[in-house]
XYZ file of C-alpha atoms in Angstrom:
627
model
C 15.620 9.589 -15.188
C 19.014 11.225 -14.838
C 21.801 8.615 -14.541
C 23.394 10.352 -11.536
C 20.048 10.434 -9.695
C 19.401 6.768 -10.499
C 22.796 5.845 -9.031
C 21.988 7.776 -5.852
C 18.667 5.940 -5.498
C 20.501 2.634 -5.899
C 23.030 3.838 -3.310
C 20.630 3.223 -0.392
C 21.647 -0.436 -0.679
C 25.205 0.517 0.273
C 23.965 2.660 3.173
C 21.944 -0.306 4.499
C 24.957 -2.615 4.179
C 27.198 -0.237 6.123
C 24.605 0.211 8.885
C 24.176 -3.554 9.209
C 27.942 -4.105 9.105
C 28.414 -1.636 11.993
C 26.058 -3.772 14.098
C 27.714 -7.053 13.098
C 31.162 -5.692 14.009
C 29.994 -5.611 17.649
C 29.067 -9.329 17.516
C 32.293 -11.311 17.749
C 33.088 -14.828 16.558
C 31.226 -17.278 14.335
C 27.471 -16.984 14.479
C 24.168 -18.250 13.074
C 21.338 -16.020 11.867
C 17.632 -16.579 12.552
C 15.447 -14.378 10.321
C 11.728 -13.662 10.402
C 10.264 -15.265 7.211
C 8.736 -12.024 5.882
C 12.157 -10.387 6.129
C 14.177 -12.889 4.074
C 13.320 -11.476 0.651
C 13.984 -7.913 1.817
C 17.306 -8.830 3.413
C 18.365 -10.646 0.251
C 17.769 -7.483 -1.811
C 20.792 -5.762 -0.236
C 22.669 -8.402 1.823
C 22.867 -11.739 0.038
C 24.158 -15.037 1.407
C 27.723 -14.450 0.188
C 27.923 -11.105 2.005
C 26.458 -12.533 5.220
C 28.937 -15.429 5.217
C 31.779 -12.959 4.773
C 30.617 -11.302 8.016
C 30.912 -14.486 10.076
C 27.544 -16.231 9.623
C 27.674 -20.004 9.104
C 23.992 -20.925 8.835
C 20.746 -19.035 8.290
C 17.441 -20.270 9.735
C 13.832 -19.133 9.363
C 12.196 -18.064 12.601
C 9.497 -20.631 13.383
C 8.017 -22.613 16.258
C 11.026 -24.942 16.047
C 13.923 -23.841 18.218
C 17.148 -23.299 16.241
C 20.207 -25.353 17.288
C 22.537 -23.531 19.664
C 26.138 -24.297 18.709
C 27.495 -20.747 18.678
C 26.319 -17.138 19.006
C 22.732 -16.748 17.757
C 21.578 -13.551 16.041
C 17.823 -13.031 15.626
C 16.509 -10.497 13.105
C 12.850 -9.515 13.480
C 10.359 -6.722 12.847
C 9.338 -4.516 15.774
C 6.366 -6.610 16.864
C 5.843 -7.376 20.551
C 4.394 -10.876 19.957
C 7.299 -11.838 17.692
C 9.763 -10.443 20.228
C 8.123 -12.483 23.032
C 8.324 -15.595 20.823
C 12.086 -15.036 20.393
C 12.512 -14.443 24.144
C 10.721 -17.744 24.886
C 13.064 -19.605 22.528
C 16.099 -18.004 24.186
C 14.775 -19.045 27.622
C 14.608 -22.681 26.476
C 18.085 -22.514 24.933
C 19.424 -20.881 28.099
C 18.054 -23.616 30.356
C 19.678 -26.321 28.226
C 23.151 -24.714 28.091
C 25.921 -23.993 30.582
C 25.625 -20.739 32.576
C 27.788 -17.969 31.051
C 30.960 -16.810 32.754
C 31.263 -13.289 34.148
C 32.284 -10.786 31.436
C 31.674 -13.470 28.779
C 30.591 -12.480 25.282
C 26.805 -12.292 25.047
C 25.451 -15.437 23.418
C 22.296 -13.945 21.909
C 21.640 -10.826 19.869
C 18.294 -9.504 18.612
C 18.294 -7.024 15.727
C 14.940 -5.217 15.642
C 13.665 -3.473 12.473
C 12.899 -0.575 12.153
C 12.453 0.662 15.770
C 13.665 -0.571 19.142
C 10.930 0.304 21.631
C 11.360 0.674 25.396
C 8.885 -2.178 26.012
C 11.370 -4.613 24.421
C 14.122 -3.640 26.870
C 11.661 -3.796 29.762
C 10.481 -7.295 28.735
C 14.071 -8.494 28.386
C 14.900 -7.344 31.922
C 11.699 -8.774 33.403
C 12.560 -12.178 31.869
C 16.046 -12.031 33.420
C 17.850 -12.170 30.076
C 19.557 -8.780 29.991
C 22.927 -10.369 30.855
C 23.023 -12.740 27.881
C 20.966 -10.895 25.242
C 21.993 -7.731 23.428
C 19.466 -5.590 21.526
C 20.228 -3.671 18.325
C 18.154 -1.291 16.209
C 18.450 -1.468 12.422
C 16.670 0.206 9.510
C 17.451 -0.359 5.836
C 15.701 2.903 4.878
C 14.693 2.913 1.211
C 14.810 -0.112 -1.091
C 14.626 0.622 -4.819
C 12.128 -1.847 -6.259
C 11.570 -0.187 -9.632
C 12.874 2.695 -11.700
C 10.709 5.274 -9.922
C 9.492 3.346 -6.858
C 11.179 3.247 -3.430
C 9.873 1.301 -0.426
C 10.709 1.193 3.279
C 9.197 -2.319 3.454
C 7.739 -1.788 6.926
C 4.830 -4.254 7.262
C 1.386 -3.432 8.679
C 2.018 0.318 8.780
C -1.533 1.108 7.646
C -3.023 -1.132 10.326
C -0.792 0.357 13.002
C -1.380 4.034 12.147
C -4.939 4.210 10.806
C -6.709 1.375 12.670
C -4.807 0.842 15.918
C -3.961 4.587 16.067
C -0.404 3.701 17.111
C 1.895 6.445 15.792
C 5.199 4.976 16.996
C 6.234 3.890 13.492
C 6.151 7.527 12.318
C 9.526 8.157 13.971
C 11.080 5.460 11.784
C 9.565 7.012 8.643
C 10.859 10.419 9.751
C 14.332 8.989 10.291
C 14.360 7.533 6.759
C 13.253 10.880 5.303
C 16.068 12.538 7.251
C 18.502 10.143 5.532
C 16.809 11.029 2.235
C 17.495 14.731 2.891
C 21.146 13.983 3.669
C 21.602 12.004 0.436
C 19.645 14.280 -1.908
C 19.554 17.543 0.110
C 16.193 18.771 1.371
C 13.884 19.795 -1.500
C 13.091 23.491 -1.924
C 9.371 22.829 -1.501
C 8.025 20.440 1.150
C 4.243 19.942 1.183
C 2.121 17.796 3.483
C -1.423 16.446 3.367
C -2.813 14.833 6.511
C -2.039 14.880 10.236
C 0.447 11.997 10.098
C 2.447 13.571 7.280
C 2.591 16.813 9.272
C 3.940 14.952 12.316
C 6.578 13.207 10.196
C 7.859 16.447 8.636
C 7.916 18.117 12.068
C 9.998 15.190 13.397
C 12.391 15.486 10.445
C 12.791 19.218 11.129
C 13.593 18.543 14.808
C 16.140 15.850 13.894
C 17.807 18.157 11.368
C 18.029 20.974 13.904
C 20.481 18.813 15.914
C 22.571 17.939 12.872
C 25.695 19.966 12.231
C 25.663 21.826 8.933
C 28.253 20.491 6.505
C 30.535 22.873 4.611
C 29.207 21.903 1.188
C 25.489 21.910 2.157
C 24.884 25.395 0.770
C 26.765 24.606 -2.431
C 24.731 21.479 -3.237
C 21.620 21.610 -5.409
C 18.687 19.433 -4.275
C 18.075 16.385 -6.458
C 14.332 17.017 -6.050
C 12.753 20.451 -6.259
C 9.613 19.393 -4.394
C 8.549 16.774 -1.867
C 4.940 15.803 -1.132
C 4.228 13.703 1.983
C 0.633 12.490 2.114
C -1.525 10.251 4.321
C -3.126 7.161 2.825
C -6.572 8.204 4.060
C -6.388 11.359 1.919
C -7.054 9.150 -1.116
C -8.539 5.731 -0.413
C -10.144 5.261 -3.875
C -6.724 4.873 -5.535
C -6.421 1.629 -3.566
C -10.067 0.562 -3.454
C -10.764 0.881 -7.191
C -9.800 -2.069 -9.392
C -6.864 -1.176 -11.670
C -6.711 -2.194 -15.335
C -2.920 -2.069 -15.682
C -0.912 -5.289 -15.785
C 1.212 -4.501 -12.711
C -1.884 -3.434 -10.767
C -3.737 -6.676 -11.508
C -0.661 -8.708 -10.570
C -0.900 -7.264 -7.057
C -4.613 -8.122 -6.947
C -3.610 -11.790 -7.006
C -0.162 -12.000 -5.450
C 1.947 -10.360 -2.756
C 5.225 -8.598 -3.471
C 8.268 -8.166 -1.232
C 11.292 -6.080 -2.213
C 10.284 -6.102 -5.872
C 9.737 -9.882 -6.094
C 6.240 -11.219 -6.798
C 5.460 -14.478 -4.979
C 3.449 -16.672 -7.378
C 3.719 -19.829 -5.300
C 0.675 -21.175 -3.476
C -2.938 -20.014 -3.434
C -3.604 -16.531 -4.802
C -5.283 -13.774 -2.757
C -8.607 -13.838 -4.614
C -9.008 -17.590 -4.232
C -8.017 -17.523 -0.549
C -10.746 -14.972 0.226
C -13.560 -17.049 -1.278
C -15.790 -19.508 0.518
C -14.486 -23.057 0.081
C -17.327 -24.279 -2.145
C -16.936 -21.275 -4.495
C -13.260 -21.899 -5.234
C -12.349 -23.088 -8.724
C -10.756 -26.538 -8.961
C -7.028 -26.404 -9.791
C -6.318 -26.337 -13.528
C -3.763 -28.510 -15.322
C -1.529 -25.454 -15.608
C -1.635 -25.060 -11.805
C -0.542 -28.670 -11.301
C 2.312 -28.339 -13.799
C 3.288 -24.848 -12.653
C 6.879 -24.682 -11.446
C 6.984 -20.867 -11.472
C 7.592 -19.555 -7.956
C 8.550 -15.878 -8.309
C 8.678 -12.989 -10.768
C 11.107 -10.120 -10.348
C 9.280 -6.801 -10.801
C 12.429 -4.722 -10.748
C 15.645 -4.394 -12.696
C 16.150 -4.894 -16.416
C 16.297 -8.715 -16.438
C 12.658 -8.980 -17.576
C 12.332 -6.775 -20.640
C 8.737 -7.869 -21.267
C 7.596 -6.668 -17.832
C 9.592 -3.432 -18.078
C 7.873 -2.535 -21.358
C 4.340 -3.633 -20.434
C 3.917 -3.176 -16.658
C 1.799 -0.013 -17.009
C -0.145 -1.145 -20.097
C -3.817 -2.098 -20.121
C -4.152 -5.794 -19.299
C -6.046 -6.589 -22.518
C -3.153 -5.122 -24.518
C -0.654 -7.260 -22.588
C -2.566 -10.454 -23.423
C -2.435 -9.578 -27.131
C 1.290 -8.789 -26.898
C 1.967 -12.184 -25.269
C 0.198 -13.909 -28.171
C 2.255 -11.945 -30.698
C 5.519 -12.605 -28.816
C 4.772 -16.347 -28.690
C 4.347 -16.454 -32.459
C 7.606 -14.548 -32.950
C 9.492 -17.025 -30.760
C 8.082 -19.954 -32.718
C 9.252 -18.330 -35.925
C 12.727 -17.823 -34.428
C 12.938 -21.533 -33.599
C 11.882 -22.488 -37.118
C 14.776 -20.557 -38.592
C 16.956 -23.574 -37.825
C 17.284 -25.686 -40.940
C 19.140 -28.830 -41.948
C 20.260 -26.960 -45.046
C 22.529 -24.791 -42.857
C 26.238 -25.436 -43.080
C 28.211 -26.276 -39.929
C 29.269 -22.675 -39.315
C 25.680 -21.409 -39.563
C 24.466 -24.166 -37.238
C 27.163 -23.282 -34.709
C 26.223 -19.574 -34.768
C 22.523 -20.411 -34.396
C 23.105 -22.741 -31.433
C 25.516 -20.356 -29.670
C 23.688 -17.065 -30.261
C 20.027 -17.570 -31.159
C 18.989 -20.620 -29.131
C 20.005 -19.322 -25.652
C 18.262 -16.019 -26.348
C 15.080 -17.738 -27.544
C 15.131 -20.123 -24.551
C 15.517 -17.212 -22.088
C 12.687 -15.240 -23.731
C 10.478 -18.318 -23.734
C 11.073 -18.850 -20.006
C 10.173 -15.233 -19.210
C 7.105 -15.331 -21.454
C 5.947 -18.556 -19.798
C 5.915 -16.809 -16.402
C 3.753 -14.002 -17.751
C 1.473 -16.503 -19.481
C 0.890 -18.264 -16.134
C 0.076 -14.944 -14.425
C -2.220 -13.725 -17.221
C -4.123 -17.005 -17.273
C -4.623 -16.816 -13.513
C -5.822 -13.182 -13.727
C -8.339 -14.159 -16.429
C -9.444 -17.228 -14.452
C -10.026 -15.317 -11.206
C -11.259 -11.929 -12.447
C -12.833 -12.204 -15.906
C -16.268 -13.408 -14.758
C -17.531 -10.087 -13.345
C -14.725 -7.732 -14.366
C -16.673 -5.543 -16.816
C -19.685 -5.427 -14.506
C -17.400 -4.527 -11.595
C -15.886 -1.672 -13.617
C -19.384 -0.370 -14.395
C -20.457 -0.529 -10.737
C -17.262 1.232 -9.619
C -17.945 3.999 -12.140
C -21.485 4.380 -10.777
C -20.112 4.610 -7.225
C -17.513 7.227 -8.186
C -20.125 9.319 -10.020
C -22.747 8.754 -7.283
C -25.320 7.222 -9.647
C -27.809 4.304 -9.658
C -27.830 3.593 -5.933
C -30.399 0.815 -6.366
C -28.288 -0.977 -8.985
C -25.182 -0.713 -6.787
C -26.937 -2.384 -3.837
C -28.303 -5.072 -6.130
C -24.698 -5.830 -7.107
C -23.690 -5.965 -3.416
C -26.430 -8.555 -2.788
C -25.426 -10.518 -5.877
C -21.784 -10.636 -4.771
C -22.637 -11.877 -1.285
C -25.067 -14.524 -2.532
C -23.267 -15.901 -5.619
C -19.592 -14.884 -5.442
C -18.898 -14.070 -1.795
C -15.376 -12.801 -1.143
C -14.156 -11.995 2.346
C -12.446 -8.724 1.377
C -13.588 -7.530 -2.048
C -17.243 -7.015 -1.121
C -16.216 -4.796 1.817
C -13.820 -3.018 -0.530
C -16.802 -1.975 -2.678
C -18.857 -0.974 0.360
C -15.940 1.156 1.611
C -15.687 2.845 -1.795
C -19.417 3.589 -1.680
C -19.093 5.009 1.850
C -16.340 7.417 0.726
C -18.171 8.800 -2.304
C -21.808 8.744 -1.207
C -23.061 11.922 0.431
C -26.373 10.412 1.542
C -24.614 7.735 3.522
C -25.816 4.267 4.352
C -29.158 4.062 6.124
C -29.488 2.047 9.317
C -31.369 -0.701 7.461
C -28.723 -0.828 4.717
C -25.908 -1.092 7.277
C -27.708 -3.884 9.131
C -28.405 -5.740 5.885
C -24.775 -5.541 4.704
C -23.411 -6.629 8.091
C -26.030 -9.385 8.473
C -25.440 -10.859 5.009
C -21.665 -10.694 5.464
C -21.749 -12.413 8.869
C -24.127 -15.089 7.563
C -21.668 -15.818 4.755
C -18.392 -15.749 6.689
C -19.288 -16.078 10.357
C -20.127 -13.781 13.268
C -16.518 -13.820 14.460
C -15.868 -11.025 11.915
C -18.246 -8.510 13.516
C -15.299 -6.553 14.974
C -14.036 -5.864 11.419
C -16.733 -3.247 10.842
C -15.639 -1.313 13.920
C -12.021 -1.422 12.719
C -13.058 -0.252 9.250
C -14.908 2.655 10.858
C -11.747 3.655 12.734
C -9.977 3.854 9.369
C -12.897 5.917 7.917
C -13.828 3.081 5.557
C -17.267 2.289 7.043
C -19.956 4.272 8.871
C -20.215 4.185 12.647
C -22.444 1.192 13.368
C -23.397 2.711 16.748
C -24.604 5.942 15.152
C -27.950 5.571 13.369
C -28.017 6.593 9.704
C -30.990 8.126 7.826
C -33.969 5.825 8.326
C -36.779 7.210 6.188
C -37.259 8.878 2.807
C -37.535 12.338 4.374
C -34.125 12.024 6.053
C -32.556 10.615 2.884
C -34.058 13.427 0.785
C -32.615 16.042 3.155
C -29.146 14.549 2.565
C -29.365 14.419 -1.230
C -27.414 17.634 -1.733
C -24.716 16.669 0.764
C -21.272 15.591 -0.394
C -18.585 13.725 1.509
C -15.384 15.664 2.223
C -13.528 13.477 -0.254
C -16.187 14.059 -2.927
C -15.802 17.814 -2.397
C -12.016 17.581 -2.729
C -12.222 15.353 -5.794
C -14.473 17.888 -7.540
C -12.127 20.775 -6.668
C -9.089 18.920 -7.967
C -10.954 17.365 -10.927
C -10.105 13.808 -9.909
C -13.192 12.497 -11.707
C -12.724 13.070 -15.455
C -15.497 14.416 -17.635
C -16.188 11.494 -19.950
C -17.716 13.730 -22.630
C -14.590 15.818 -23.076
C -11.568 13.864 -21.920
C -12.277 10.213 -22.659
C -15.080 9.578 -25.078
C -15.364 5.812 -25.448
C -14.316 2.614 -23.749
C -12.092 1.826 -26.705
C -10.279 5.129 -26.309
C -9.773 4.423 -22.623
C -7.803 1.311 -23.490
C -5.604 2.838 -26.178
C -4.613 6.306 -25.018
C -2.440 7.287 -22.088
C -3.138 11.011 -22.235
C -4.818 11.066 -18.821
C -3.709 9.382 -15.564
C -7.292 8.113 -15.125
C -6.225 5.508 -17.705
C -5.133 3.284 -14.798
C -8.777 3.014 -13.641
C -10.318 2.797 -17.117
C -11.042 6.529 -17.114
C -13.028 6.545 -13.855
C -10.662 8.335 -11.475
C -7.336 10.202 -11.301
C -5.114 9.274 -8.312
C -4.650 12.248 -5.998
C -0.833 12.133 -5.919
C -0.694 12.166 -9.727
C -2.993 15.191 -9.903
C -1.067 17.091 -7.212
C 2.220 16.387 -9.001
C 0.672 17.511 -12.289
C -0.609 20.801 -10.816
C 2.707 21.466 -9.064
C 4.794 20.829 -12.186
C 2.560 22.837 -14.530
C 2.067 25.859 -12.242
C 3.853 28.911 -13.668
C 3.755 30.716 -10.327
C 2.871 30.155 -6.679
C -0.524 31.894 -6.886
C -1.603 29.678 -9.775
C -0.827 26.551 -7.754
C -2.640 27.863 -4.650
C -5.677 28.845 -6.746
C -5.939 25.426 -8.390
C -5.924 23.552 -5.081
C -7.920 26.207 -3.239
C -9.847 24.678 -0.346
C -7.791 21.482 -0.317
C -6.039 21.027 3.026
C -2.294 21.162 2.382
C 0.595 22.738 4.263
C 4.030 23.910 3.174
C 7.257 24.022 5.170
C 8.783 27.473 5.759
C 12.015 27.708 7.791
C 11.322 24.353 9.444
C 7.686 25.196 10.309
C 4.548 24.005 8.527
C 2.180 26.748 7.417
C -0.990 26.901 5.352
C -0.447 27.652 1.664
C -1.882 31.153 2.077
C 0.930 31.966 4.524
C 3.664 30.307 2.461
C 4.175 32.968 -0.215
C 7.895 33.111 0.694
C 8.317 29.981 -1.417
C 6.951 31.679 -4.551
C 10.550 32.105 -5.780
C 10.749 28.352 -6.447
C 7.974 28.512 -9.075
C 7.905 27.346 -11.803
C 9.673 24.129 -10.850
C 12.986 23.939 -12.681
C 14.116 21.209 -12.993
C 10.803 19.373 -12.817
C 11.717 16.855 -10.128
C 9.201 15.679 -7.507
C 9.457 13.122 -4.683
C 6.185 11.788 -3.245
C 5.890 9.731 -0.052
C 2.590 8.059 0.917
C 2.183 7.041 4.566
C 0.200 3.796 4.772
C 1.035 2.115 1.471
C 0.967 2.925 -2.239
C -0.810 1.124 -5.080
C 0.743 0.206 -8.419
C -2.072 2.142 -10.095
C -0.735 5.317 -8.461
C 2.785 4.465 -9.632
C 1.495 4.024 -13.197
C -0.488 7.289 -13.042
C 2.607 9.214 -11.911
C 4.555 7.610 -14.755
C 1.959 8.982 -17.208
C 2.293 12.488 -15.709
C 6.065 12.124 -15.922
C 5.958 11.311 -19.641
C 3.383 14.031 -20.416
C 5.254 16.819 -18.597
C 8.867 15.785 -19.226
C 9.465 15.602 -15.477
C 11.005 13.142 -13.017
C 8.647 11.767 -10.365
C 9.864 9.272 -7.773
C 7.190 7.775 -5.518
C 7.828 6.042 -2.205
C 5.944 4.466 0.673
C 6.265 2.034 3.555
C 4.962 -0.809 1.343
C 2.940 -1.620 -1.776
C -0.749 -2.184 -1.104
C -4.202 -2.392 -2.707
C -7.840 -2.376 -1.660
C -7.838 -5.997 -0.572
C -4.859 -5.404 1.708
C -6.515 -2.330 3.266
C -9.636 -4.314 4.153
C -7.524 -7.246 5.336
C -5.744 -4.860 7.734
C -9.001 -4.569 9.687
C -8.752 -8.269 10.624
């Protein structure tokens, strides 16, 4: 990546600091800060404790059921969630009743900073509770946070649940506002493409916002940092989240959650927490002795992760073994035969370096052992079943695996993840009996309180409508044999499912070569955003690009309006892309497998691809959103 571009991407931290400082300048005197727990790691990524203290904060508390002490002005910082806001209001009511009534024209004692949107309902609730005189509301958004070299996140939680399950589009305005800031920093790309109704709404909002902005003198002189921007809905490509990745970074996220580029290793992992109690493995000795709490997945402090994050997991395990041997050899270089000067050099230069490398390697050893412990039992079989689902083969064997999972290795989310994948790829669809069997077995395993989950999954297009009967007999199933789901049709047009005979011949080759972005799923599937970026970068002219994605529903922005690709020939002058710079934003979360696939395209085409989203996600998180 170009150094100047990298500095600009890091510059969002300074923008966030200035926006937060402008709010804090309106809050006078010494103050205490109460932060929502999920926000602490994100806040620390751009505003650390030293900076906050320099702005007048004495103490920082986690928002909890315990009421914070009221000795001075209290500043609450929360996400835009009505229940959380009501919880804060209740705490303020208690603090208000225990303190002296404020004087007229006195400084407001309480401030609530809401991220990323301040909705009207919050102001209405504040007034109805009679707190408008002592509480001041502020809106704040940190926009993009750079969590890796080519990955930017808005870190807005539960966006997928809000948009695709609850059908609440209010968060789209916040995404649009951040993309407007992106256009100010980098200048609007020459090509802006959308895929999905939500992405269209976001780009239309950005266009309206920009129409009110005064044109700067140097706007026409500036060259965009990115030649093309693709904004895409998460539901345009569910398989890139639902499939199990084979890359190291992807498998890390299968077990642990990440916030602002920091992996939280502390506590029970996600796979274990989703199992029935009697199926959980007893804690190992390494778990009891484990003092590793976090792993930073960004920056250059962890060279091992930087070099191996997109490698096949089996390769990473072998590299850890080799690195461990090398470190042991480094330690053995110390000898009593050394003279004093040699000993001094060894202790001052070699030992600290070896100790630091050993500490980093120990963290990765803990993670790798946990991945093997939780996933190795059925991993190869799971990969085979996923391949059968993607290629629409061996229906009977797939359902046998579903039954096996529910009876011997029941997991609250991963079994539904497989069923959702099957629903997306299978043209025949699930029969009424099959739907009833899956739901019945699941509820018997985990309890009937989860019945509503299937309705929520249907709203997100991850499960069939349980109220609409599917094909019941062989005649109905046979009539559907030639049918394909809309996603299956698109994946065939865009060649998202590689031809194993030509492109990747053997399982061994899948592990070694990175000549195809399907590498991230063991050769089973190419993430949609990687394929779109590849086609866009390689297209020599506009007609070639339109021909290659013919039939796939995409729109392109022309003079602030979105038009179908057939009507967007005015943009043909921007082909071929020079320089090859593409920015991709996924609404509803992005997986690390997609990030790795785009990195492969980047290295194969000599381009620069920066991917962004509201948060990092995976298949387990998508299913969990239905809860």
